[in-house]
């Protein structure tokens, strides 16, 4: 009985020893009830850690938690590429202006290094800009030589005018029915800007202003794809024709063309669909005929 009681107390779980404290251990030889009670309490104290005496590997409420420091990843700073892209964009705008003005003649081959010296830059941004013009159909690549300006005839210009009319006339007629007059009034400065640009006699300046007005009108449709396609066709229609006809449209022709913008705006405000249809058709046909 003595060994069974001791073995049960020693092998039992801590909460079993605590539960038997005070109940006493059966007395044996040379042991009284007081001594057995003291042994039970000693075993309980040995098994249950006292407050303030932390056991290794355990966390007590009296100890402050170890702060967790967040690890912030170090992101390497990207190299700026704005300057190169800006130079390429400026060269592209300059080449487009030279193309419209007739400084880059149809059928002629131009090398990137020569054009780079002309613009005061290296050949790399010129070559990249020329490759963009090749994608647009303005020039074609000549291996080991450079880029040849595409030769265009009157037929191609007339086809472009027809396609532009097929796209823009229905859109403008729909906009004339739905867009309020105050929205059209916001485009008045753009229409007047085309007249001022035409007065300068510079084809490149007028071409940019002309595209800006048409882009603003078509943007009211909310169709970005339509705007991009129409502007691409518009830009192609402004390229010079073969045979040196790039200067055929003089200052008076440009001014007359620009005044059609203000007349079109008036018709859109008045919602006069017949006048809108006639003005847009004449506008495209006149540009195609003049070259």
PDB file of C-alpha atoms in Angstrom:
ATOM      1  CA  UNK A   1       0.000   0.000   0.000  1.00  0.00           C
ATOM      2  CA  UNK A   2       2.867   2.403   0.810  1.00  0.00           C
ATOM      3  CA  UNK A   3       4.628   1.824  -2.511  1.00  0.00           C
ATOM      4  CA  UNK A   4       1.381   2.097  -4.437  1.00  0.00           C
ATOM      5  CA  UNK A   5       0.521   5.425  -2.876  1.00  0.00           C
ATOM      6  CA  UNK A   6       3.993   6.877  -3.469  1.00  0.00           C
ATOM      7  CA  UNK A   7       4.189   5.600  -7.031  1.00  0.00           C
ATOM      8  CA  UNK A   8       0.817   7.090  -7.871  1.00  0.00           C
ATOM      9  CA  UNK A   9       1.794  10.457  -6.443  1.00  0.00           C
ATOM     10  CA  UNK A  10       5.164  10.550  -8.178  1.00  0.00           C
ATOM     11  CA  UNK A  11       4.023   9.335 -11.580  1.00  0.00           C
ATOM     12  CA  UNK A  12       0.796  11.354 -11.668  1.00  0.00           C
ATOM     13  CA  UNK A  13       0.260  14.618 -13.532  1.00  0.00           C
ATOM     14  CA  UNK A  14       0.930  17.922 -11.721  1.00  0.00           C
ATOM     15  CA  UNK A  15      -2.770  18.714 -11.388  1.00  0.00           C
ATOM     16  CA  UNK A  16      -3.284  15.222  -9.779  1.00  0.00           C
ATOM     17  CA  UNK A  17      -0.678  15.967  -7.092  1.00  0.00           C
ATOM     18  CA  UNK A  18      -2.213  19.366  -6.412  1.00  0.00           C
ATOM     19  CA  UNK A  19      -5.628  17.815  -6.059  1.00  0.00           C
ATOM     20  CA  UNK A  20      -4.395  15.403  -3.410  1.00  0.00           C
ATOM     21  CA  UNK A  21      -2.669  18.032  -1.317  1.00  0.00           C
ATOM     22  CA  UNK A  22      -4.385  18.261   2.075  1.00  0.00           C
ATOM     23  CA  UNK A  23      -5.974  14.874   1.676  1.00  0.00           C
ATOM     24  CA  UNK A  24      -2.961  13.264   3.323  1.00  0.00           C
ATOM     25  CA  UNK A  25      -0.919  10.205   2.406  1.00  0.00           C
ATOM     26  CA  UNK A  26      -1.789   6.896   4.131  1.00  0.00           C
ATOM     27  CA  UNK A  27       0.448   6.455   7.165  1.00  0.00           C
ATOM     28  CA  UNK A  28       3.078   3.701   7.276  1.00  0.00           C
ATOM     29  CA  UNK A  29       5.889   2.669   9.507  1.00  0.00           C
ATOM     30  CA  UNK A  30       7.539   5.589  11.268  1.00  0.00           C
ATOM     31  CA  UNK A  31       5.350   8.112   9.432  1.00  0.00           C
ATOM     32  CA  UNK A  32       2.461  10.044  10.838  1.00  0.00           C
ATOM     33  CA  UNK A  33      -0.244  11.976   9.079  1.00  0.00           C
ATOM     34  CA  UNK A  34       1.716  15.262   9.431  1.00  0.00           C
ATOM     35  CA  UNK A  35       4.813  13.954   7.697  1.00  0.00           C
ATOM     36  CA  UNK A  36       2.832  12.495   4.783  1.00  0.00           C
ATOM     37  CA  UNK A  37       1.042  15.815   4.266  1.00  0.00           C
ATOM     38  CA  UNK A  38       4.371  17.649   4.134  1.00  0.00           C
ATOM     39  CA  UNK A  39       5.686  15.255   1.498  1.00  0.00           C
ATOM     40  CA  UNK A  40       2.583  15.773  -0.653  1.00  0.00           C
ATOM     41  CA  UNK A  41       2.979  19.549  -0.511  1.00  0.00           C
ATOM     42  CA  UNK A  42       6.681  19.244  -1.358  1.00  0.00           C
ATOM     43  CA  UNK A  43       5.906  17.145  -4.399  1.00  0.00           C
ATOM     44  CA  UNK A  44       3.239  19.638  -5.520  1.00  0.00           C
ATOM     45  CA  UNK A  45       5.632  22.570  -5.166  1.00  0.00           C
ATOM     46  CA  UNK A  46       8.262  20.698  -7.164  1.00  0.00           C
ATOM     47  CA  UNK A  47       5.825  20.099 -10.027  1.00  0.00           C
ATOM     48  CA  UNK A  48       4.061  23.500 -10.222  1.00  0.00           C
ATOM     49  CA  UNK A  49       6.322  26.509 -10.951  1.00  0.00           C
ATOM     50  CA  UNK A  50       5.833  29.428  -8.604  1.00  0.00           C
ATOM     51  CA  UNK A  51       4.939  32.925  -9.846  1.00  0.00           C
ATOM     52  CA  UNK A  52       8.076  34.858 -10.705  1.00  0.00           C
ATOM     53  CA  UNK A  53      10.193  31.762 -11.300  1.00  0.00           C
ATOM     54  CA  UNK A  54      10.012  31.270 -15.069  1.00  0.00           C
ATOM     55  CA  UNK A  55      10.937  27.946 -16.571  1.00  0.00           C
ATOM     56  CA  UNK A  56      13.384  27.991 -19.457  1.00  0.00           C
ATOM     57  CA  UNK A  57      11.582  28.021 -22.793  1.00  0.00           C
ATOM     58  CA  UNK A  58       8.328  29.389 -21.346  1.00  0.00           C
ATOM     59  CA  UNK A  59       6.925  32.928 -21.494  1.00  0.00           C
ATOM     60  CA  UNK A  60       5.360  34.465 -18.433  1.00  0.00           C
ATOM     61  CA  UNK A  61       2.927  37.339 -18.260  1.00  0.00           C
ATOM     62  CA  UNK A  62       5.323  39.319 -16.111  1.00  0.00           C
ATOM     63  CA  UNK A  63       7.903  39.492 -18.914  1.00  0.00           C
ATOM     64  CA  UNK A  64       7.367  42.114 -21.650  1.00  0.00           C
ATOM     65  CA  UNK A  65       6.994  40.576 -25.128  1.00  0.00           C
ATOM     66  CA  UNK A  66       9.946  40.917 -27.450  1.00  0.00           C
ATOM     67  CA  UNK A  67       9.108  43.617 -30.024  1.00  0.00           C
ATOM     68  CA  UNK A  68       8.899  42.406 -33.605  1.00  0.00           C
ATOM     69  CA  UNK A  69      10.794  44.741 -35.925  1.00  0.00           C
ATOM     70  CA  UNK A  70       9.297  44.682 -39.458  1.00  0.00           C
ATOM     71  CA  UNK A  71      11.759  43.990 -42.235  1.00  0.00           C
ATOM     72  CA  UNK A  72      11.453  46.631 -44.945  1.00  0.00           C
ATOM     73  CA  UNK A  73      12.639  45.325 -48.317  1.00  0.00           C
ATOM     74  CA  UNK A  74      15.168  47.507 -50.073  1.00  0.00           C
ATOM     75  CA  UNK A  75      13.898  48.276 -53.578  1.00  0.00           C
ATOM     76  CA  UNK A  76      16.646  49.318 -55.980  1.00  0.00           C
ATOM     77  CA  UNK A  77      16.035  52.684 -57.596  1.00  0.00           C
ATOM     78  CA  UNK A  78      15.300  52.418 -61.303  1.00  0.00           C
ATOM     79  CA  UNK A  79      17.482  54.329 -63.705  1.00  0.00           C
ATOM     80  CA  UNK A  80      15.745  57.337 -65.227  1.00  0.00           C
ATOM     81  CA  UNK A  81      14.870  56.911 -68.892  1.00  0.00           C
ATOM     82  CA  UNK A  82      12.806  60.048 -69.338  1.00  0.00           C
ATOM     83  CA  UNK A  83      15.565  61.989 -71.008  1.00  0.00           C
ATOM     84  CA  UNK A  84      16.155  59.467 -73.785  1.00  0.00           C
ATOM     85  CA  UNK A  85      12.436  58.986 -74.408  1.00  0.00           C
ATOM     86  CA  UNK A  86      12.010  62.758 -74.472  1.00  0.00           C
ATOM     87  CA  UNK A  87      14.765  63.164 -77.058  1.00  0.00           C
ATOM     88  CA  UNK A  88      13.274  60.424 -79.217  1.00  0.00           C
ATOM     89  CA  UNK A  89       9.839  62.050 -78.967  1.00  0.00           C
ATOM     90  CA  UNK A  90      11.214  65.455 -79.907  1.00  0.00           C
ATOM     91  CA  UNK A  91      13.035  64.015 -82.898  1.00  0.00           C
ATOM     92  CA  UNK A  92       9.871  62.187 -83.970  1.00  0.00           C
ATOM     93  CA  UNK A  93       7.871  65.435 -83.819  1.00  0.00           C
ATOM     94  CA  UNK A  94      10.596  67.246 -85.740  1.00  0.00           C
ATOM     95  CA  UNK A  95      10.679  64.565 -88.447  1.00  0.00           C
ATOM     96  CA  UNK A  96       6.892  64.642 -88.777  1.00  0.00           C
ATOM     97  CA  UNK A  97       6.976  68.401 -89.155  1.00  0.00           C
ATOM     98  CA  UNK A  98       9.749  68.172 -91.741  1.00  0.00           C
ATOM     99  CA  UNK A  99       7.753  65.539 -93.584  1.00  0.00           C
ATOM    100  CA  UNK A 100       4.598  67.689 -93.746  1.00  0.00           C
ATOM    101  CA  UNK A 101       6.573  70.801 -94.662  1.00  0.00           C
ATOM    102  CA  UNK A 102       8.233  68.968 -97.554  1.00  0.00           C
ATOM    103  CA  UNK A 103      11.745  69.170 -96.127  1.00  0.00           C
ATOM    104  CA  UNK A 104      11.881  65.368 -96.375  1.00  0.00           C
ATOM    105  CA  UNK A 105      11.086  64.761-100.009  1.00  0.00           C
ATOM    106  CA  UNK A 106       9.249  61.674-101.275  1.00  0.00           C
ATOM    107  CA  UNK A 107      11.574  59.130-102.862  1.00  0.00           C
ATOM    108  CA  UNK A 108      14.699  60.479-101.159  1.00  0.00           C
ATOM    109  CA  UNK A 109      16.801  58.316 -98.815  1.00  0.00           C
ATOM    110  CA  UNK A 110      17.948  59.811 -95.517  1.00  0.00           C
ATOM    111  CA  UNK A 111      20.468  58.242 -93.158  1.00  0.00           C
ATOM    112  CA  UNK A 112      20.200  58.427 -89.378  1.00  0.00           C
ATOM    113  CA  UNK A 113      23.741  59.820 -88.854  1.00  0.00           C
ATOM    114  CA  UNK A 114      23.178  62.662 -91.331  1.00  0.00           C
ATOM    115  CA  UNK A 115      19.835  63.577 -89.787  1.00  0.00           C
ATOM    116  CA  UNK A 116      21.417  63.302 -86.343  1.00  0.00           C
ATOM    117  CA  UNK A 117      23.978  65.950 -87.296  1.00  0.00           C
ATOM    118  CA  UNK A 118      21.159  68.101 -88.589  1.00  0.00           C
ATOM    119  CA  UNK A 119      19.283  67.946 -85.278  1.00  0.00           C
ATOM    120  CA  UNK A 120      22.394  67.947 -83.102  1.00  0.00           C
ATOM    121  CA  UNK A 121      21.846  64.476 -81.619  1.00  0.00           C
ATOM    122  CA  UNK A 122      23.294  61.024 -82.054  1.00  0.00           C
ATOM    123  CA  UNK A 123      22.029  58.622 -84.684  1.00  0.00           C
ATOM    124  CA  UNK A 124      20.250  56.386 -82.145  1.00  0.00           C
ATOM    125  CA  UNK A 125      17.161  58.542 -81.373  1.00  0.00           C
ATOM    126  CA  UNK A 126      16.873  59.436 -85.059  1.00  0.00           C
ATOM    127  CA  UNK A 127      16.925  55.770 -86.038  1.00  0.00           C
ATOM    128  CA  UNK A 128      14.295  54.934 -83.410  1.00  0.00           C
ATOM    129  CA  UNK A 129      12.066  57.789 -84.591  1.00  0.00           C
ATOM    130  CA  UNK A 130      12.466  56.706 -88.203  1.00  0.00           C
ATOM    131  CA  UNK A 131      11.466  53.181 -87.270  1.00  0.00           C
ATOM    132  CA  UNK A 132       8.271  54.588 -85.778  1.00  0.00           C
ATOM    133  CA  UNK A 133       7.598  56.469 -89.008  1.00  0.00           C
ATOM    134  CA  UNK A 134       8.169  53.214 -90.869  1.00  0.00           C
ATOM    135  CA  UNK A 135       5.467  51.570 -88.745  1.00  0.00           C
ATOM    136  CA  UNK A 136       3.135  54.438 -89.642  1.00  0.00           C
ATOM    137  CA  UNK A 137       3.906  54.015 -93.340  1.00  0.00           C
ATOM    138  CA  UNK A 138       5.645  57.346 -93.869  1.00  0.00           C
ATOM    139  CA  UNK A 139       9.048  55.879 -94.701  1.00  0.00           C
ATOM    140  CA  UNK A 140      10.499  52.519 -95.618  1.00  0.00           C
ATOM    141  CA  UNK A 141      13.764  50.950 -94.501  1.00  0.00           C
ATOM    142  CA  UNK A 142      16.585  50.749 -97.045  1.00  0.00           C
ATOM    143  CA  UNK A 143      19.197  48.252 -95.764  1.00  0.00           C
ATOM    144  CA  UNK A 144      22.669  49.735 -95.212  1.00  0.00           C
ATOM    145  CA  UNK A 145      21.508  53.138 -96.431  1.00  0.00           C
ATOM    146  CA  UNK A 146      18.780  54.585 -94.240  1.00  0.00           C
ATOM    147  CA  UNK A 147      15.118  55.396 -94.788  1.00  0.00           C
ATOM    148  CA  UNK A 148      13.285  56.345 -97.958  1.00  0.00           C
ATOM    149  CA  UNK A 149      10.277  58.687 -97.806  1.00  0.00           C
ATOM    150  CA  UNK A 150       7.284  56.893 -99.281  1.00  0.00           C
ATOM    151  CA  UNK A 151       6.007  58.222-102.596  1.00  0.00           C
ATOM    152  CA  UNK A 152       2.274  58.915-102.567  1.00  0.00           C
ATOM    153  CA  UNK A 153      -0.036  59.852-105.387  1.00  0.00           C
ATOM    154  CA  UNK A 154      -3.355  61.658-105.706  1.00  0.00           C
ATOM    155  CA  UNK A 155      -5.274  58.377-105.720  1.00  0.00           C
ATOM    156  CA  UNK A 156      -3.987  57.393-102.280  1.00  0.00           C
ATOM    157  CA  UNK A 157      -4.874  60.805-100.873  1.00  0.00           C
ATOM    158  CA  UNK A 158      -8.406  60.548-102.292  1.00  0.00           C
ATOM    159  CA  UNK A 159      -8.806  57.095-100.754  1.00  0.00           C
ATOM    160  CA  UNK A 160      -7.739  58.415 -97.377  1.00  0.00           C
ATOM    161  CA  UNK A 161     -10.254  61.259 -97.660  1.00  0.00           C
ATOM    162  CA  UNK A 162     -13.017  58.779 -98.471  1.00  0.00           C
ATOM    163  CA  UNK A 163     -12.196  56.565 -95.500  1.00  0.00           C
ATOM    164  CA  UNK A 164     -12.047  59.562 -93.172  1.00  0.00           C
ATOM    165  CA  UNK A 165     -15.456  60.699 -94.359  1.00  0.00           C
ATOM    166  CA  UNK A 166     -16.931  57.243 -93.811  1.00  0.00           C
ATOM    167  CA  UNK A 167     -15.694  57.307 -90.215  1.00  0.00           C
ATOM    168  CA  UNK A 168     -16.120  60.907 -89.121  1.00  0.00           C
ATOM    169  CA  UNK A 169     -19.356  61.999 -90.838  1.00  0.00           C
ATOM    170  CA  UNK A 170     -21.658  59.495 -89.043  1.00  0.00           C
ATOM    171  CA  UNK A 171     -19.973  60.274 -85.723  1.00  0.00           C
ATOM    172  CA  UNK A 172     -20.361  64.031 -86.151  1.00  0.00           C
ATOM    173  CA  UNK A 173     -24.002  63.647 -87.148  1.00  0.00           C
ATOM    174  CA  UNK A 174     -24.654  61.616 -84.003  1.00  0.00           C
ATOM    175  CA  UNK A 175     -22.804  64.135 -81.873  1.00  0.00           C
ATOM    176  CA  UNK A 176     -24.804  66.967 -83.431  1.00  0.00           C
ATOM    177  CA  UNK A 177     -27.983  65.335 -82.096  1.00  0.00           C
ATOM    178  CA  UNK A 178     -26.720  64.639 -78.582  1.00  0.00           C
ATOM    179  CA  UNK A 179     -24.004  67.088 -77.529  1.00  0.00           C
ATOM    180  CA  UNK A 180     -25.333  70.287 -75.912  1.00  0.00           C
ATOM    181  CA  UNK A 181     -24.360  73.684 -77.270  1.00  0.00           C
ATOM    182  CA  UNK A 182     -22.202  74.591 -74.272  1.00  0.00           C
ATOM    183  CA  UNK A 183     -19.904  71.641 -74.961  1.00  0.00           C
ATOM    184  CA  UNK A 184     -19.384  72.799 -78.529  1.00  0.00           C
ATOM    185  CA  UNK A 185     -18.631  76.302 -77.215  1.00  0.00           C
ATOM    186  CA  UNK A 186     -15.641  74.840 -75.358  1.00  0.00           C
ATOM    187  CA  UNK A 187     -14.095  73.911 -78.714  1.00  0.00           C
ATOM    188  CA  UNK A 188     -14.340  77.437 -80.110  1.00  0.00           C
ATOM    189  CA  UNK A 189     -10.741  78.368 -79.095  1.00  0.00           C
ATOM    190  CA  UNK A 190      -9.419  75.312 -80.955  1.00  0.00           C
ATOM    191  CA  UNK A 191     -11.287  76.274 -84.115  1.00  0.00           C
ATOM    192  CA  UNK A 192      -9.952  79.824 -83.904  1.00  0.00           C
ATOM    193  CA  UNK A 193      -6.447  78.465 -83.284  1.00  0.00           C
ATOM    194  CA  UNK A 194      -6.541  76.704 -86.647  1.00  0.00           C
ATOM    195  CA  UNK A 195      -7.254  80.038 -88.337  1.00  0.00           C
ATOM    196  CA  UNK A 196      -4.255  81.651 -86.619  1.00  0.00           C
ATOM    197  CA  UNK A 197      -2.059  78.678 -87.545  1.00  0.00           C
ATOM    198  CA  UNK A 198      -3.172  78.901 -91.167  1.00  0.00           C
ATOM    199  CA  UNK A 199      -2.376  82.617 -91.219  1.00  0.00           C
ATOM    200  CA  UNK A 200       1.271  81.783 -90.515  1.00  0.00           C
ATOM    201  CA  UNK A 201       1.480  79.926 -93.823  1.00  0.00           C
ATOM    202  CA  UNK A 202       3.391  77.062 -92.177  1.00  0.00           C
ATOM    203  CA  UNK A 203       1.950  73.733 -93.262  1.00  0.00           C
ATOM    204  CA  UNK A 204       3.426  71.873 -90.282  1.00  0.00           C
ATOM    205  CA  UNK A 205       1.965  74.337 -87.758  1.00  0.00           C
ATOM    206  CA  UNK A 206      -1.436  74.211 -89.396  1.00  0.00           C
ATOM    207  CA  UNK A 207      -1.357  70.399 -89.671  1.00  0.00           C
ATOM    208  CA  UNK A 208      -0.859  70.032 -85.920  1.00  0.00           C
ATOM    209  CA  UNK A 209      -3.630  72.505 -85.113  1.00  0.00           C
ATOM    210  CA  UNK A 210      -5.946  70.855 -87.641  1.00  0.00           C
ATOM    211  CA  UNK A 211      -5.484  67.434 -86.036  1.00  0.00           C
ATOM    212  CA  UNK A 212      -6.043  68.936 -82.596  1.00  0.00           C
ATOM    213  CA  UNK A 213      -9.467  70.306 -83.565  1.00  0.00           C
ATOM    214  CA  UNK A 214     -10.666  67.080 -85.181  1.00  0.00           C
ATOM    215  CA  UNK A 215      -9.355  65.046 -82.247  1.00  0.00           C
ATOM    216  CA  UNK A 216     -11.275  67.219 -79.773  1.00  0.00           C
ATOM    217  CA  UNK A 217     -14.516  66.844 -81.758  1.00  0.00           C
ATOM    218  CA  UNK A 218     -14.261  63.066 -82.034  1.00  0.00           C
ATOM    219  CA  UNK A 219     -13.263  62.736 -78.366  1.00  0.00           C
ATOM    220  CA  UNK A 220     -16.794  63.750 -77.432  1.00  0.00           C
ATOM    221  CA  UNK A 221     -17.891  60.340 -78.706  1.00  0.00           C
ATOM    222  CA  UNK A 222     -16.058  58.661 -75.822  1.00  0.00           C
ATOM    223  CA  UNK A 223     -14.536  56.093 -78.202  1.00  0.00           C
ATOM    224  CA  UNK A 224     -10.763  56.202 -77.797  1.00  0.00           C
ATOM    225  CA  UNK A 225     -10.175  53.590 -80.500  1.00  0.00           C
ATOM    226  CA  UNK A 226     -12.106  55.706 -82.962  1.00  0.00           C
ATOM    227  CA  UNK A 227     -10.063  58.766 -82.051  1.00  0.00           C
ATOM    228  CA  UNK A 228      -6.755  56.959 -82.559  1.00  0.00           C
ATOM    229  CA  UNK A 229      -7.732  55.452 -85.916  1.00  0.00           C
ATOM    230  CA  UNK A 230      -9.095  58.757 -87.218  1.00  0.00           C
ATOM    231  CA  UNK A 231      -5.976  60.646 -86.158  1.00  0.00           C
ATOM    232  CA  UNK A 232      -3.714  58.101 -87.832  1.00  0.00           C
ATOM    233  CA  UNK A 233      -5.648  58.513 -91.082  1.00  0.00           C
ATOM    234  CA  UNK A 234      -5.569  62.282 -90.669  1.00  0.00           C
ATOM    235  CA  UNK A 235      -1.789  62.329 -90.209  1.00  0.00           C
ATOM    236  CA  UNK A 236      -1.263  60.143 -93.268  1.00  0.00           C
ATOM    237  CA  UNK A 237      -3.462  62.475 -95.303  1.00  0.00           C
ATOM    238  CA  UNK A 238      -1.119  65.353 -94.435  1.00  0.00           C
ATOM    239  CA  UNK A 239       1.990  63.770 -95.914  1.00  0.00           C
ATOM    240  CA  UNK A 240       3.322  65.381 -99.112  1.00  0.00           C
ATOM    241  CA  UNK A 241       2.645  63.975-102.548  1.00  0.00           C
ATOM    242  CA  UNK A 242       5.247  62.867-105.024  1.00  0.00           C
ATOM    243  CA  UNK A 243       6.345  65.387-107.632  1.00  0.00           C
ATOM    244  CA  UNK A 244       7.026  68.333-105.339  1.00  0.00           C
ATOM    245  CA  UNK A 245       3.388  69.183-104.724  1.00  0.00           C
ATOM    246  CA  UNK A 246       3.939  69.667-100.998  1.00  0.00           C
ATOM    247  CA  UNK A 247       3.759  73.432-101.421  1.00  0.00           C
ATOM    248  CA  UNK A 248       0.655  73.394-103.595  1.00  0.00           C
ATOM    249  CA  UNK A 249      -1.525  74.561-100.716  1.00  0.00           C
ATOM    250  CA  UNK A 250      -0.574  78.132-100.054  1.00  0.00           C
ATOM    251  CA  UNK A 251      -1.495  80.414 -97.207  1.00  0.00           C
ATOM    252  CA  UNK A 252      -4.881  81.316 -98.736  1.00  0.00           C
ATOM    253  CA  UNK A 253      -5.813  77.637 -99.106  1.00  0.00           C
ATOM    254  CA  UNK A 254      -4.904  76.932 -95.506  1.00  0.00           C
ATOM    255  CA  UNK A 255      -6.959  79.876 -94.254  1.00  0.00           C
ATOM    256  CA  UNK A 256      -9.984  78.765 -96.276  1.00  0.00           C
ATOM    257  CA  UNK A 257      -9.623  75.258 -94.895  1.00  0.00           C
ATOM    258  CA  UNK A 258      -9.383  76.591 -91.332  1.00  0.00           C
ATOM    259  CA  UNK A 259     -12.544  78.698 -91.675  1.00  0.00           C
ATOM    260  CA  UNK A 260     -14.415  75.492 -92.447  1.00  0.00           C
ATOM    261  CA  UNK A 261     -13.714  74.463 -88.849  1.00  0.00           C
ATOM    262  CA  UNK A 262     -15.530  77.469 -87.440  1.00  0.00           C
ATOM    263  CA  UNK A 263     -18.411  76.974 -89.888  1.00  0.00           C
ATOM    264  CA  UNK A 264     -18.640  73.310 -88.871  1.00  0.00           C
ATOM    265  CA  UNK A 265     -18.732  74.289 -85.223  1.00  0.00           C
ATOM    266  CA  UNK A 266     -21.577  76.714 -85.889  1.00  0.00           C
ATOM    267  CA  UNK A 267     -23.537  73.981 -87.664  1.00  0.00           C
ATOM    268  CA  UNK A 268     -22.962  71.559 -84.789  1.00  0.00           C
ATOM    269  CA  UNK A 269     -24.230  74.119 -82.293  1.00  0.00           C
ATOM    270  CA  UNK A 270     -27.326  74.742 -84.442  1.00  0.00           C
ATOM    271  CA  UNK A 271     -27.792  70.967 -84.949  1.00  0.00           C
ATOM    272  CA  UNK A 272     -28.103  71.546 -88.683  1.00  0.00           C
ATOM    273  CA  UNK A 273     -27.364  68.008 -89.887  1.00  0.00           C
ATOM    274  CA  UNK A 274     -27.453  68.842 -93.586  1.00  0.00           C
ATOM    275  CA  UNK A 275     -24.845  71.563 -93.207  1.00  0.00           C
ATOM    276  CA  UNK A 276     -22.683  69.325 -91.013  1.00  0.00           C
ATOM    277  CA  UNK A 277     -22.758  66.559 -93.633  1.00  0.00           C
ATOM    278  CA  UNK A 278     -21.922  68.950 -96.471  1.00  0.00           C
ATOM    279  CA  UNK A 279     -19.128  70.758 -94.627  1.00  0.00           C
ATOM    280  CA  UNK A 280     -17.355  67.588 -93.537  1.00  0.00           C
ATOM    281  CA  UNK A 281     -17.566  66.126 -97.049  1.00  0.00           C
ATOM    282  CA  UNK A 282     -16.245  69.304 -98.646  1.00  0.00           C
ATOM    283  CA  UNK A 283     -13.529  69.605 -96.024  1.00  0.00           C
ATOM    284  CA  UNK A 284     -12.090  66.184 -96.807  1.00  0.00           C
ATOM    285  CA  UNK A 285     -12.568  66.516-100.564  1.00  0.00           C
ATOM    286  CA  UNK A 286     -10.838  69.882-100.623  1.00  0.00           C
ATOM    287  CA  UNK A 287      -7.856  68.583 -98.704  1.00  0.00           C
ATOM    288  CA  UNK A 288      -7.555  65.641-101.068  1.00  0.00           C
ATOM    289  CA  UNK A 289      -7.772  67.820-104.180  1.00  0.00           C
ATOM    290  CA  UNK A 290      -5.217  70.349-102.940  1.00  0.00           C
ATOM    291  CA  UNK A 291      -2.736  67.754-101.739  1.00  0.00           C
TER     292      UNK A 291
END
